[in-house]
């Protein structure tokens, strides 16, 4: 510095200035290093990858993660165990539609350094280091298939459904240690934490891979109900059987298998889809009744033969705008997505989408983002207008899309 080449007084002043400012500069650097970037994780189920895209705006790609870096080791274990091999092949040839299911759900850790992934075909949950792509920890679920997950509001716990054992495991998201578990209805599917983190709702969907799809054979699908548990003790608080609620409004031929669901912002209402139905229901928690039914349009090109619906789900995917005014619905087998006014239940434009499999909300809350598993892309739809905004290509068979975080300067492990 020039001050060091002139007078001692100037040198002293400069030294004092550096002494004062150095800690702030260091703190700023540390802050920058720890800064997080909000993103959307898109799980490409048949690929065994997850694309990382911007959480709003143009939803451009940021990077990609290999979620099966240990595939050779896992396959060696499966091939060495006849029972595991039988289940692995059954998953491939039933729910997987002839493909292996390598990523169902995913959530990032609060510090944005790792992503936790459920891998159905490997019957496990793994934590992957976002910087290196390496496995931090692995938890093998009970039974032979893992499924939907949910993360607690504080980001510290992750609940994962173990499909074949009718169990939900709750894990420490940083260590993979099991904190508790609870029993569910047949084939646990969706999990939801309440906003205060006190309760977990789990939806048991029953057997969705059988051909006994006619209404009069509905009883063969198993015990399907919502299990509500205390998220601290993991003890059951109550069970909500939608069969009774559907029968009460005369819908005796409708399935009671609750699929994706979303709470209203005040958590007084639950909006949910069921197997085979092109629409959704509004359930009032206080009165314990279904108060409204919304039937959405059918695609004339879609067969009404229930056995042709993928995993019994005619519509699969529902989300709500942060202000609670709009719902977004993925019309899976009808090849569209639409925004629905919550007050009137009037749908907006039917946005063409190829087998949309999930619906979530963008980081800025302005858009609904659906995964188009039929064309390997995600599409954003404006909540305000119901119009399509943009589509972004991703990997093979995108399903779950989740908001999360990465480090601000993150790039794909393969690019390092």
mmCIF file of C-alpha atoms in Angstrom:
data_model
loop_
_atom_site.group_PDB
_atom_site.id
_atom_site.type_symbol
_atom_site.label_atom_id
_atom_site.label_comp_id
_atom_site.label_asym_id
_atom_site.label_seq_id
_atom_site.Cartn_x
_atom_site.Cartn_y
_atom_site.Cartn_z
ATOM 1 C CA UNK A 1 0.000 0.000 0.000
ATOM 2 C CA UNK A 2 1.242 3.549 -0.662
ATOM 3 C CA UNK A 3 0.839 4.472 3.015
ATOM 4 C CA UNK A 4 3.559 2.015 3.969
ATOM 5 C CA UNK A 5 6.053 3.821 1.743
ATOM 6 C CA UNK A 6 5.496 7.301 3.267
ATOM 7 C CA UNK A 7 5.252 8.508 6.864
ATOM 8 C CA UNK A 8 5.109 6.315 9.954
ATOM 9 C CA UNK A 9 1.946 8.080 11.031
ATOM 10 C CA UNK A 10 0.181 7.071 7.856
ATOM 11 C CA UNK A 11 1.455 3.556 8.299
ATOM 12 C CA UNK A 12 0.036 3.448 11.791
ATOM 13 C CA UNK A 13 -3.318 4.782 10.588
ATOM 14 C CA UNK A 14 -3.455 2.191 7.828
ATOM 15 C CA UNK A 15 -2.610 -0.591 10.245
ATOM 16 C CA UNK A 16 -5.360 0.548 12.582
ATOM 17 C CA UNK A 17 -7.823 0.649 9.693
ATOM 18 C CA UNK A 18 -6.906 -2.895 8.698
ATOM 19 C CA UNK A 19 -7.280 -4.047 12.288
ATOM 20 C CA UNK A 20 -10.796 -2.673 12.418
ATOM 21 C CA UNK A 21 -11.956 -3.853 9.009
ATOM 22 C CA UNK A 22 -10.289 -7.267 8.782
ATOM 23 C CA UNK A 23 -12.770 -9.137 11.002
ATOM 24 C CA UNK A 24 -15.723 -7.709 9.076
ATOM 25 C CA UNK A 25 -14.125 -8.729 5.783
ATOM 26 C CA UNK A 26 -13.493 -12.233 7.084
ATOM 27 C CA UNK A 27 -17.037 -12.470 8.399
ATOM 28 C CA UNK A 28 -18.335 -11.341 5.023
ATOM 29 C CA UNK A 29 -16.283 -14.027 3.291
ATOM 30 C CA UNK A 30 -17.567 -16.666 5.687
ATOM 31 C CA UNK A 31 -21.107 -15.433 5.097
ATOM 32 C CA UNK A 32 -20.658 -15.660 1.343
ATOM 33 C CA UNK A 33 -19.275 -19.174 1.667
ATOM 34 C CA UNK A 34 -22.287 -20.199 3.714
ATOM 35 C CA UNK A 35 -24.820 -18.402 1.494
ATOM 36 C CA UNK A 36 -27.526 -20.598 0.067
ATOM 37 C CA UNK A 37 -29.281 -20.633 -3.267
ATOM 38 C CA UNK A 38 -32.887 -21.774 -3.515
ATOM 39 C CA UNK A 39 -33.467 -24.351 -6.242
ATOM 40 C CA UNK A 40 -35.888 -27.001 -7.408
ATOM 41 C CA UNK A 41 -34.788 -30.635 -7.347
ATOM 42 C CA UNK A 42 -36.385 -32.750 -10.087
ATOM 43 C CA UNK A 43 -36.144 -36.493 -9.535
ATOM 44 C CA UNK A 44 -35.709 -38.439 -12.774
ATOM 45 C CA UNK A 45 -36.975 -41.776 -11.562
ATOM 46 C CA UNK A 46 -35.919 -44.044 -14.408
ATOM 47 C CA UNK A 47 -32.614 -42.232 -14.977
ATOM 48 C CA UNK A 48 -31.344 -42.355 -11.423
ATOM 49 C CA UNK A 49 -30.557 -38.639 -11.585
ATOM 50 C CA UNK A 50 -31.905 -35.412 -10.174
ATOM 51 C CA UNK A 51 -31.803 -32.192 -12.143
ATOM 52 C CA UNK A 52 -31.260 -28.978 -10.221
ATOM 53 C CA UNK A 53 -33.021 -25.989 -11.760
ATOM 54 C CA UNK A 54 -33.751 -22.403 -10.804
ATOM 55 C CA UNK A 55 -36.647 -22.142 -8.383
ATOM 56 C CA UNK A 56 -38.462 -19.420 -10.356
ATOM 57 C CA UNK A 57 -38.090 -17.138 -13.374
ATOM 58 C CA UNK A 58 -36.868 -19.126 -16.361
ATOM 59 C CA UNK A 59 -36.336 -22.332 -14.326
ATOM 60 C CA UNK A 60 -33.067 -22.868 -16.171
ATOM 61 C CA UNK A 61 -30.859 -25.837 -15.386
ATOM 62 C CA UNK A 62 -28.099 -25.373 -12.832
ATOM 63 C CA UNK A 63 -26.736 -28.890 -12.624
ATOM 64 C CA UNK A 64 -27.408 -32.603 -12.286
ATOM 65 C CA UNK A 65 -26.798 -35.190 -9.561
ATOM 66 C CA UNK A 66 -26.232 -38.914 -9.922
ATOM 67 C CA UNK A 67 -28.385 -40.377 -7.142
ATOM 68 C CA UNK A 68 -27.159 -43.951 -7.609
ATOM 69 C CA UNK A 69 -23.341 -43.618 -7.351
ATOM 70 C CA UNK A 70 -23.352 -46.930 -5.452
ATOM 71 C CA UNK A 71 -25.435 -48.785 -8.048
ATOM 72 C CA UNK A 72 -22.901 -51.587 -8.611
ATOM 73 C CA UNK A 73 -22.714 -52.350 -4.901
ATOM 74 C CA UNK A 74 -26.488 -52.316 -4.485
ATOM 75 C CA UNK A 75 -27.032 -54.544 -7.506
ATOM 76 C CA UNK A 76 -24.462 -57.034 -6.236
ATOM 77 C CA UNK A 77 -26.392 -57.279 -2.964
ATOM 78 C CA UNK A 78 -29.708 -57.734 -4.772
ATOM 79 C CA UNK A 79 -28.344 -60.386 -7.126
ATOM 80 C CA UNK A 80 -26.938 -62.305 -4.174
ATOM 81 C CA UNK A 81 -30.289 -62.482 -2.370
ATOM 82 C CA UNK A 82 -33.138 -64.310 -4.167
ATOM 83 C CA UNK A 83 -35.878 -62.556 -2.157
ATOM 84 C CA UNK A 84 -34.432 -59.104 -2.803
ATOM 85 C CA UNK A 85 -34.061 -59.976 -6.488
ATOM 86 C CA UNK A 86 -37.711 -61.057 -6.724
ATOM 87 C CA UNK A 87 -38.907 -57.775 -5.186
ATOM 88 C CA UNK A 88 -36.515 -55.749 -7.343
ATOM 89 C CA UNK A 89 -37.932 -57.352 -10.485
ATOM 90 C CA UNK A 90 -41.507 -56.998 -9.223
ATOM 91 C CA UNK A 91 -40.988 -53.255 -8.745
ATOM 92 C CA UNK A 92 -39.515 -52.990 -12.241
ATOM 93 C CA UNK A 93 -42.378 -54.852 -13.889
ATOM 94 C CA UNK A 94 -45.279 -53.343 -11.943
ATOM 95 C CA UNK A 95 -45.076 -49.855 -10.461
ATOM 96 C CA UNK A 96 -41.951 -49.142 -12.556
ATOM 97 C CA UNK A 97 -43.742 -49.880 -15.852
ATOM 98 C CA UNK A 98 -40.769 -51.962 -16.995
ATOM 99 C CA UNK A 99 -38.165 -49.596 -15.526
ATOM 100 C CA UNK A 100 -36.202 -49.483 -12.292
ATOM 101 C CA UNK A 101 -37.262 -46.811 -9.802
ATOM 102 C CA UNK A 102 -34.121 -45.038 -8.666
ATOM 103 C CA UNK A 103 -35.465 -41.800 -7.207
ATOM 104 C CA UNK A 104 -38.880 -41.165 -5.764
ATOM 105 C CA UNK A 105 -38.426 -38.212 -3.432
ATOM 106 C CA UNK A 106 -35.697 -35.835 -2.286
ATOM 107 C CA UNK A 107 -35.008 -33.000 0.170
ATOM 108 C CA UNK A 108 -31.881 -30.948 0.821
ATOM 109 C CA UNK A 109 -30.394 -30.479 4.262
ATOM 110 C CA UNK A 110 -30.830 -27.031 5.903
ATOM 111 C CA UNK A 111 -27.217 -26.073 5.155
ATOM 112 C CA UNK A 112 -27.519 -26.969 1.474
ATOM 113 C CA UNK A 113 -24.568 -29.364 1.536
ATOM 114 C CA UNK A 114 -26.470 -32.614 1.010
ATOM 115 C CA UNK A 115 -29.613 -34.006 -0.559
ATOM 116 C CA UNK A 116 -31.538 -36.926 0.921
ATOM 117 C CA UNK A 117 -33.141 -39.282 -1.628
ATOM 118 C CA UNK A 118 -35.554 -42.214 -1.363
ATOM 119 C CA UNK A 119 -34.749 -44.948 -3.887
ATOM 120 C CA UNK A 120 -37.646 -47.418 -4.310
ATOM 121 C CA UNK A 121 -35.811 -50.160 -6.199
ATOM 122 C CA UNK A 122 -33.014 -50.177 -3.609
ATOM 123 C CA UNK A 123 -35.449 -50.008 -0.652
ATOM 124 C CA UNK A 124 -33.445 -47.261 0.969
ATOM 125 C CA UNK A 125 -32.829 -43.601 1.733
ATOM 126 C CA UNK A 126 -29.407 -42.071 1.111
ATOM 127 C CA UNK A 127 -27.778 -38.751 1.849
ATOM 128 C CA UNK A 128 -25.579 -37.526 -0.988
ATOM 129 C CA UNK A 129 -22.848 -34.913 -0.614
ATOM 130 C CA UNK A 130 -23.724 -32.185 -3.117
ATOM 131 C CA UNK A 131 -20.074 -31.178 -3.535
ATOM 132 C CA UNK A 132 -18.624 -34.623 -4.250
ATOM 133 C CA UNK A 133 -21.648 -36.789 -5.107
ATOM 134 C CA UNK A 134 -20.552 -39.359 -2.518
ATOM 135 C CA UNK A 135 -22.916 -41.193 -0.166
ATOM 136 C CA UNK A 136 -22.872 -39.682 3.350
ATOM 137 C CA UNK A 137 -25.153 -42.282 4.899
ATOM 138 C CA UNK A 138 -27.628 -44.967 3.892
ATOM 139 C CA UNK A 139 -30.749 -46.224 5.681
ATOM 140 C CA UNK A 140 -32.388 -49.441 4.532
ATOM 141 C CA UNK A 141 -36.136 -49.225 5.091
ATOM 142 C CA UNK A 142 -38.109 -52.155 6.438
ATOM 143 C CA UNK A 143 -39.437 -54.334 3.672
ATOM 144 C CA UNK A 144 -38.447 -53.960 0.043
ATOM 145 C CA UNK A 145 -39.474 -50.543 -1.262
ATOM 146 C CA UNK A 146 -39.150 -46.893 -0.176
ATOM 147 C CA UNK A 147 -41.536 -44.210 -1.423
ATOM 148 C CA UNK A 148 -42.727 -40.662 -0.685
ATOM 149 C CA UNK A 149 -41.015 -38.571 1.968
ATOM 150 C CA UNK A 150 -41.687 -35.378 3.930
ATOM 151 C CA UNK A 151 -39.339 -33.048 5.764
ATOM 152 C CA UNK A 152 -40.183 -31.374 9.075
ATOM 153 C CA UNK A 153 -40.651 -27.580 9.097
ATOM 154 C CA UNK A 154 -37.270 -27.090 10.777
ATOM 155 C CA UNK A 155 -35.604 -29.273 8.142
ATOM 156 C CA UNK A 156 -34.086 -31.628 10.717
ATOM 157 C CA UNK A 157 -36.209 -34.760 10.237
ATOM 158 C CA UNK A 158 -37.321 -36.683 7.196
ATOM 159 C CA UNK A 159 -40.200 -39.176 7.145
ATOM 160 C CA UNK A 160 -40.144 -41.925 4.524
ATOM 161 C CA UNK A 161 -42.794 -44.473 3.597
ATOM 162 C CA UNK A 162 -41.765 -48.118 3.441
ATOM 163 C CA UNK A 163 -44.363 -49.477 1.036
ATOM 164 C CA UNK A 164 -44.224 -53.200 1.629
ATOM 165 C CA UNK A 165 -43.998 -53.116 5.436
ATOM 166 C CA UNK A 166 -46.767 -50.556 6.082
ATOM 167 C CA UNK A 167 -44.312 -48.436 8.045
ATOM 168 C CA UNK A 168 -43.072 -44.846 8.078
ATOM 169 C CA UNK A 169 -39.531 -44.283 9.355
ATOM 170 C CA UNK A 170 -38.531 -40.873 10.720
ATOM 171 C CA UNK A 171 -34.822 -40.126 10.330
ATOM 172 C CA UNK A 172 -32.376 -37.460 11.446
ATOM 173 C CA UNK A 173 -31.666 -35.731 8.145
ATOM 174 C CA UNK A 174 -27.994 -35.092 9.007
ATOM 175 C CA UNK A 175 -27.021 -38.531 10.311
ATOM 176 C CA UNK A 176 -29.623 -40.962 8.970
ATOM 177 C CA UNK A 177 -30.291 -42.234 12.492
ATOM 178 C CA UNK A 178 -33.827 -43.523 13.001
ATOM 179 C CA UNK A 179 -35.651 -41.333 15.500
ATOM 180 C CA UNK A 180 -38.875 -43.320 15.428
ATOM 181 C CA UNK A 181 -41.347 -45.163 13.255
ATOM 182 C CA UNK A 182 -45.053 -45.887 13.082
ATOM 183 C CA UNK A 183 -47.502 -48.257 11.438
ATOM 184 C CA UNK A 184 -49.861 -47.163 8.659
ATOM 185 C CA UNK A 185 -52.568 -48.419 6.355
ATOM 186 C CA UNK A 186 -51.629 -50.650 3.445
ATOM 187 C CA UNK A 187 -48.959 -49.246 1.113
ATOM 188 C CA UNK A 188 -48.080 -45.925 2.802
ATOM 189 C CA UNK A 189 -47.640 -43.176 0.237
ATOM 190 C CA UNK A 190 -47.783 -39.418 0.824
ATOM 191 C CA UNK A 191 -46.480 -37.892 4.108
ATOM 192 C CA UNK A 192 -47.212 -34.364 5.343
ATOM 193 C CA UNK A 193 -45.902 -32.569 8.432
ATOM 194 C CA UNK A 194 -48.201 -29.922 9.887
ATOM 195 C CA UNK A 195 -46.751 -26.412 9.859
ATOM 196 C CA UNK A 196 -46.031 -26.466 13.594
ATOM 197 C CA UNK A 197 -44.203 -29.769 13.232
ATOM 198 C CA UNK A 198 -46.435 -31.475 15.812
ATOM 199 C CA UNK A 199 -48.149 -34.035 13.596
ATOM 200 C CA UNK A 200 -47.480 -36.225 10.584
ATOM 201 C CA UNK A 201 -50.246 -37.275 8.186
ATOM 202 C CA UNK A 202 -49.665 -40.437 6.168
ATOM 203 C CA UNK A 203 -51.884 -41.678 3.351
ATOM 204 C CA UNK A 204 -52.145 -45.440 2.796
ATOM 205 C CA UNK A 205 -53.163 -46.059 -0.831
ATOM 206 C CA UNK A 206 -53.481 -49.857 -0.823
ATOM 207 C CA UNK A 207 -52.617 -52.153 -3.712
ATOM 208 C CA UNK A 208 -52.455 -50.049 -6.878
ATOM 209 C CA UNK A 209 -50.825 -52.644 -9.138
ATOM 210 C CA UNK A 210 -53.609 -55.217 -9.276
ATOM 211 C CA UNK A 211 -56.169 -55.491 -12.072
ATOM 212 C CA UNK A 212 -59.108 -55.679 -9.642
ATOM 213 C CA UNK A 213 -60.063 -52.092 -10.446
ATOM 214 C CA UNK A 214 -63.840 -52.354 -10.826
ATOM 215 C CA UNK A 215 -65.748 -50.534 -8.050
ATOM 216 C CA UNK A 216 -67.290 -53.762 -6.767
ATOM 217 C CA UNK A 217 -63.786 -55.178 -6.262
ATOM 218 C CA UNK A 218 -62.550 -52.149 -4.381
ATOM 219 C CA UNK A 219 -62.415 -54.152 -1.142
ATOM 220 C CA UNK A 220 -59.504 -56.157 -2.560
ATOM 221 C CA UNK A 221 -57.239 -53.097 -2.532
ATOM 222 C CA UNK A 222 -56.529 -53.316 1.202
ATOM 223 C CA UNK A 223 -56.886 -51.021 4.211
ATOM 224 C CA UNK A 224 -56.612 -47.435 3.014
ATOM 225 C CA UNK A 225 -56.786 -44.581 5.457
ATOM 226 C CA UNK A 226 -54.996 -41.496 6.714
ATOM 227 C CA UNK A 227 -52.863 -42.119 9.796
ATOM 228 C CA UNK A 228 -52.201 -39.080 11.997
ATOM 229 C CA UNK A 229 -49.360 -39.411 14.511
ATOM 230 C CA UNK A 230 -47.685 -37.268 17.142
ATOM 231 C CA UNK A 231 -44.403 -36.176 15.535
ATOM 232 C CA UNK A 232 -42.570 -36.355 18.859
ATOM 233 C CA UNK A 233 -43.721 -39.696 20.251
ATOM 234 C CA UNK A 234 -44.720 -41.237 16.892
ATOM 235 C CA UNK A 235 -47.846 -42.565 18.558
ATOM 236 C CA UNK A 236 -51.081 -42.684 16.585
ATOM 237 C CA UNK A 237 -53.438 -39.790 17.324
ATOM 238 C CA UNK A 238 -56.273 -40.747 14.997
ATOM 239 C CA UNK A 239 -57.255 -42.499 11.790
ATOM 240 C CA UNK A 240 -59.345 -40.886 9.058
ATOM 241 C CA UNK A 241 -61.103 -43.398 6.809
ATOM 242 C CA UNK A 242 -62.413 -41.618 3.728
ATOM 243 C CA UNK A 243 -64.616 -44.619 2.869
ATOM 244 C CA UNK A 244 -67.084 -43.525 5.525
ATOM 245 C CA UNK A 245 -66.909 -39.875 4.446
ATOM 246 C CA UNK A 246 -67.414 -40.734 0.763
ATOM 247 C CA UNK A 247 -70.326 -43.037 1.533
ATOM 248 C CA UNK A 248 -71.923 -40.252 3.577
ATOM 249 C CA UNK A 249 -72.205 -38.079 0.451
ATOM 250 C CA UNK A 250 -73.383 -40.914 -1.773
ATOM 251 C CA UNK A 251 -70.088 -41.658 -3.524
ATOM 252 C CA UNK A 252 -70.021 -45.340 -2.701
ATOM 253 C CA UNK A 253 -68.353 -46.285 -5.982
ATOM 254 C CA UNK A 254 -65.422 -43.895 -5.514
ATOM 255 C CA UNK A 255 -62.065 -45.144 -4.267
ATOM 256 C CA UNK A 256 -61.013 -44.136 -0.770
ATOM 257 C CA UNK A 257 -57.296 -44.356 -1.596
ATOM 258 C CA UNK A 258 -56.050 -40.841 -0.798
ATOM 259 C CA UNK A 259 -53.238 -39.885 -3.165
ATOM 260 C CA UNK A 260 -51.444 -36.488 -3.192
ATOM 261 C CA UNK A 261 -52.975 -33.963 -0.811
ATOM 262 C CA UNK A 262 -52.396 -30.395 0.341
ATOM 263 C CA UNK A 263 -53.550 -28.375 3.341
ATOM 264 C CA UNK A 264 -54.982 -24.874 3.141
ATOM 265 C CA UNK A 265 -52.626 -22.265 4.676
ATOM 266 C CA UNK A 266 -54.605 -22.271 7.944
ATOM 267 C CA UNK A 267 -54.753 -26.087 7.915
ATOM 268 C CA UNK A 268 -58.528 -26.168 8.357
ATOM 269 C CA UNK A 269 -59.103 -27.844 4.982
ATOM 270 C CA UNK A 270 -57.431 -30.741 3.205
ATOM 271 C CA UNK A 271 -57.642 -31.039 -0.580
ATOM 272 C CA UNK A 272 -56.940 -34.535 -1.849
ATOM 273 C CA UNK A 273 -57.082 -36.804 -4.897
ATOM 274 C CA UNK A 274 -58.147 -40.456 -4.912
ATOM 275 C CA UNK A 275 -57.487 -43.373 -7.227
ATOM 276 C CA UNK A 276 -59.339 -43.438 -10.573
ATOM 277 C CA UNK A 277 -60.968 -40.006 -10.127
ATOM 278 C CA UNK A 278 -60.482 -37.005 -12.425
ATOM 279 C CA UNK A 279 -60.856 -34.382 -9.734
ATOM 280 C CA UNK A 280 -60.394 -33.807 -6.016
ATOM 281 C CA UNK A 281 -62.201 -33.323 -2.715
ATOM 282 C CA UNK A 282 -62.259 -30.680 0.003
ATOM 283 C CA UNK A 283 -62.271 -32.103 3.526
ATOM 284 C CA UNK A 284 -63.084 -29.967 6.572
ATOM 285 C CA UNK A 285 -61.002 -31.057 9.552
ATOM 286 C CA UNK A 286 -63.247 -29.423 12.161
ATOM 287 C CA UNK A 287 -66.484 -31.068 11.009
ATOM 288 C CA UNK A 288 -64.730 -34.244 9.809
ATOM 289 C CA UNK A 289 -66.666 -34.132 6.528
ATOM 290 C CA UNK A 290 -66.041 -33.900 2.807
ATOM 291 C CA UNK A 291 -67.661 -30.569 2.041
ATOM 292 C CA UNK A 292 -67.007 -30.137 -1.686
ATOM 293 C CA UNK A 293 -66.292 -32.352 -4.681
ATOM 294 C CA UNK A 294 -64.636 -31.058 -7.825
ATOM 295 C CA UNK A 295 -64.859 -33.113 -11.005
ATOM 296 C CA UNK A 296 -62.418 -31.954 -13.656
ATOM 297 C CA UNK A 297 -62.772 -32.482 -17.412
ATOM 298 C CA UNK A 298 -61.887 -35.778 -19.024
ATOM 299 C CA UNK A 299 -59.657 -35.975 -22.039
ATOM 300 C CA UNK A 300 -61.759 -37.581 -24.815
ATOM 301 C CA UNK A 301 -58.656 -39.495 -25.898
ATOM 302 C CA UNK A 302 -58.249 -41.092 -22.469
ATOM 303 C CA UNK A 303 -59.862 -44.476 -21.986
ATOM 304 C CA UNK A 304 -62.228 -44.893 -19.030
ATOM 305 C CA UNK A 305 -60.896 -48.422 -18.589
ATOM 306 C CA UNK A 306 -59.503 -48.247 -15.056
ATOM 307 C CA UNK A 307 -56.955 -50.985 -15.749
ATOM 308 C CA UNK A 308 -55.181 -48.607 -18.162
ATOM 309 C CA UNK A 309 -54.519 -45.976 -15.472
ATOM 310 C CA UNK A 310 -50.900 -45.993 -14.309
ATOM 311 C CA UNK A 311 -50.829 -47.241 -10.708
ATOM 312 C CA UNK A 312 -54.581 -46.512 -10.408
ATOM 313 C CA UNK A 313 -53.938 -42.758 -10.530
ATOM 314 C CA UNK A 314 -56.063 -40.889 -13.054
ATOM 315 C CA UNK A 315 -54.989 -37.556 -11.508
ATOM 316 C CA UNK A 316 -51.821 -37.435 -9.400
ATOM 317 C CA UNK A 317 -50.415 -34.138 -8.160
ATOM 318 C CA UNK A 318 -51.947 -31.161 -6.343
ATOM 319 C CA UNK A 319 -50.479 -27.972 -4.877
ATOM 320 C CA UNK A 320 -51.737 -24.624 -3.595
ATOM 321 C CA UNK A 321 -50.541 -21.053 -4.064
ATOM 322 C CA UNK A 322 -49.054 -19.534 -0.878
ATOM 323 C CA UNK A 323 -52.009 -17.151 -0.493
ATOM 324 C CA UNK A 324 -54.414 -20.086 -0.551
ATOM 325 C CA UNK A 325 -56.441 -18.720 -3.461
ATOM 326 C CA UNK A 326 -55.491 -21.167 -6.197
ATOM 327 C CA UNK A 327 -55.010 -24.898 -6.517
ATOM 328 C CA UNK A 328 -52.935 -26.532 -9.224
ATOM 329 C CA UNK A 329 -53.867 -30.021 -10.372
ATOM 330 C CA UNK A 330 -51.916 -32.528 -12.455
ATOM 331 C CA UNK A 331 -54.393 -34.430 -14.647
ATOM 332 C CA UNK A 332 -52.039 -37.355 -15.124
ATOM 333 C CA UNK A 333 -53.912 -39.723 -17.429
ATOM 334 C CA UNK A 334 -55.834 -36.872 -19.065
ATOM 335 C CA UNK A 335 -52.610 -35.169 -20.180
ATOM 336 C CA UNK A 336 -53.173 -31.685 -18.795
ATOM 337 C CA UNK A 337 -52.608 -29.484 -15.780
ATOM 338 C CA UNK A 338 -54.892 -26.710 -14.639
ATOM 339 C CA UNK A 339 -55.162 -23.972 -12.029
ATOM 340 C CA UNK A 340 -58.401 -24.014 -10.030
ATOM 341 C CA UNK A 341 -59.897 -21.072 -8.139
ATOM 342 C CA UNK A 342 -60.258 -22.280 -4.563
ATOM 343 C CA UNK A 343 -63.310 -20.164 -3.753
ATOM 344 C CA UNK A 344 -65.395 -21.191 -6.771
ATOM 345 C CA UNK A 345 -63.610 -24.413 -7.776
ATOM 346 C CA UNK A 346 -63.695 -23.169 -11.355
ATOM 347 C CA UNK A 347 -60.784 -24.494 -13.379
ATOM 348 C CA UNK A 348 -58.764 -22.307 -15.700
ATOM 349 C CA UNK A 349 -57.254 -23.230 -19.064
ATOM 350 C CA UNK A 350 -56.326 -26.867 -19.514
ATOM 351 C CA UNK A 351 -52.590 -26.691 -20.165
ATOM 352 C CA UNK A 352 -51.484 -29.631 -22.293
ATOM 353 C CA UNK A 353 -48.973 -31.779 -20.436
ATOM 354 C CA UNK A 354 -47.812 -35.338 -21.081
ATOM 355 C CA UNK A 355 -48.596 -37.579 -18.097
ATOM 356 C CA UNK A 356 -47.946 -34.891 -15.474
ATOM 357 C CA UNK A 357 -47.008 -36.712 -12.298
ATOM 358 C CA UNK A 358 -46.565 -34.025 -9.646
ATOM 359 C CA UNK A 359 -47.359 -30.382 -8.901
ATOM 360 C CA UNK A 360 -45.407 -28.054 -6.646
ATOM 361 C CA UNK A 361 -44.987 -24.317 -6.069
ATOM 362 C CA UNK A 362 -42.123 -22.193 -7.353
ATOM 363 C CA UNK A 363 -39.780 -20.424 -4.975
ATOM 364 C CA UNK A 364 -41.420 -17.052 -5.530
ATOM 365 C CA UNK A 365 -44.884 -18.549 -5.110
ATOM 366 C CA UNK A 366 -46.079 -17.249 -8.465
ATOM 367 C CA UNK A 367 -46.028 -20.483 -10.453
ATOM 368 C CA UNK A 368 -47.153 -24.069 -10.295
ATOM 369 C CA UNK A 369 -44.477 -26.467 -11.534
ATOM 370 C CA UNK A 370 -45.572 -29.849 -12.893
ATOM 371 C CA UNK A 371 -43.390 -32.763 -13.948
ATOM 372 C CA UNK A 372 -44.252 -34.145 -17.381
ATOM 373 C CA UNK A 373 -43.134 -37.755 -17.121
ATOM 374 C CA UNK A 374 -44.277 -38.481 -20.664
ATOM 375 C CA UNK A 375 -42.020 -35.928 -22.343
ATOM 376 C CA UNK A 376 -39.209 -35.609 -19.768
ATOM 377 C CA UNK A 377 -39.713 -31.977 -18.909
ATOM 378 C CA UNK A 378 -41.077 -29.727 -16.200
ATOM 379 C CA UNK A 379 -43.573 -27.010 -17.025
ATOM 380 C CA UNK A 380 -44.361 -23.839 -15.104
ATOM 381 C CA UNK A 381 -47.902 -22.439 -15.075
ATOM 382 C CA UNK A 382 -48.826 -18.958 -13.852
ATOM 383 C CA UNK A 383 -51.103 -19.131 -10.802
ATOM 384 C CA UNK A 384 -52.589 -15.726 -11.672
ATOM 385 C CA UNK A 385 -53.644 -16.494 -15.248
ATOM 386 C CA UNK A 386 -53.500 -20.281 -15.495
ATOM 387 C CA UNK A 387 -51.350 -19.913 -18.616
ATOM 388 C CA UNK A 388 -48.235 -21.887 -19.425
ATOM 389 C CA UNK A 389 -45.002 -19.972 -18.867
ATOM 390 C CA UNK A 390 -42.108 -22.228 -19.830
ATOM 391 C CA UNK A 391 -41.015 -25.844 -20.169
ATOM 392 C CA UNK A 392 -37.530 -27.137 -19.324
ATOM 393 C CA UNK A 393 -36.081 -30.472 -20.433
ATOM 394 C CA UNK A 394 -34.927 -32.825 -17.673
ATOM 395 C CA UNK A 395 -34.040 -36.521 -17.365
ATOM 396 C CA UNK A 396 -35.956 -39.751 -17.955
ATOM 397 C CA UNK A 397 -39.375 -39.872 -16.253
ATOM 398 C CA UNK A 398 -39.411 -36.904 -13.874
ATOM 399 C CA UNK A 399 -41.744 -37.381 -10.939
ATOM 400 C CA UNK A 400 -41.266 -35.593 -7.627
ATOM 401 C CA UNK A 401 -40.253 -31.921 -7.713
ATOM 402 C CA UNK A 402 -39.163 -30.326 -4.414
ATOM 403 C CA UNK A 403 -37.899 -26.923 -3.326
ATOM 404 C CA UNK A 404 -34.511 -27.011 -1.637
ATOM 405 C CA UNK A 405 -31.156 -25.289 -1.311
ATOM 406 C CA UNK A 406 -27.599 -25.664 -2.533
ATOM 407 C CA UNK A 407 -24.520 -23.618 -1.715
ATOM 408 C CA UNK A 408 -24.524 -20.304 -3.601
ATOM 409 C CA UNK A 409 -21.515 -21.265 -5.741
ATOM 410 C CA UNK A 410 -22.582 -24.886 -6.295
ATOM 411 C CA UNK A 411 -21.915 -26.739 -9.536
ATOM 412 C CA UNK A 412 -22.537 -30.380 -10.410
ATOM 413 C CA UNK A 413 -20.018 -32.804 -8.859
ATOM 414 C CA UNK A 414 -19.105 -34.053 -12.347
ATOM 415 C CA UNK A 415 -18.167 -30.494 -13.356
ATOM 416 C CA UNK A 416 -15.598 -30.087 -10.568
#
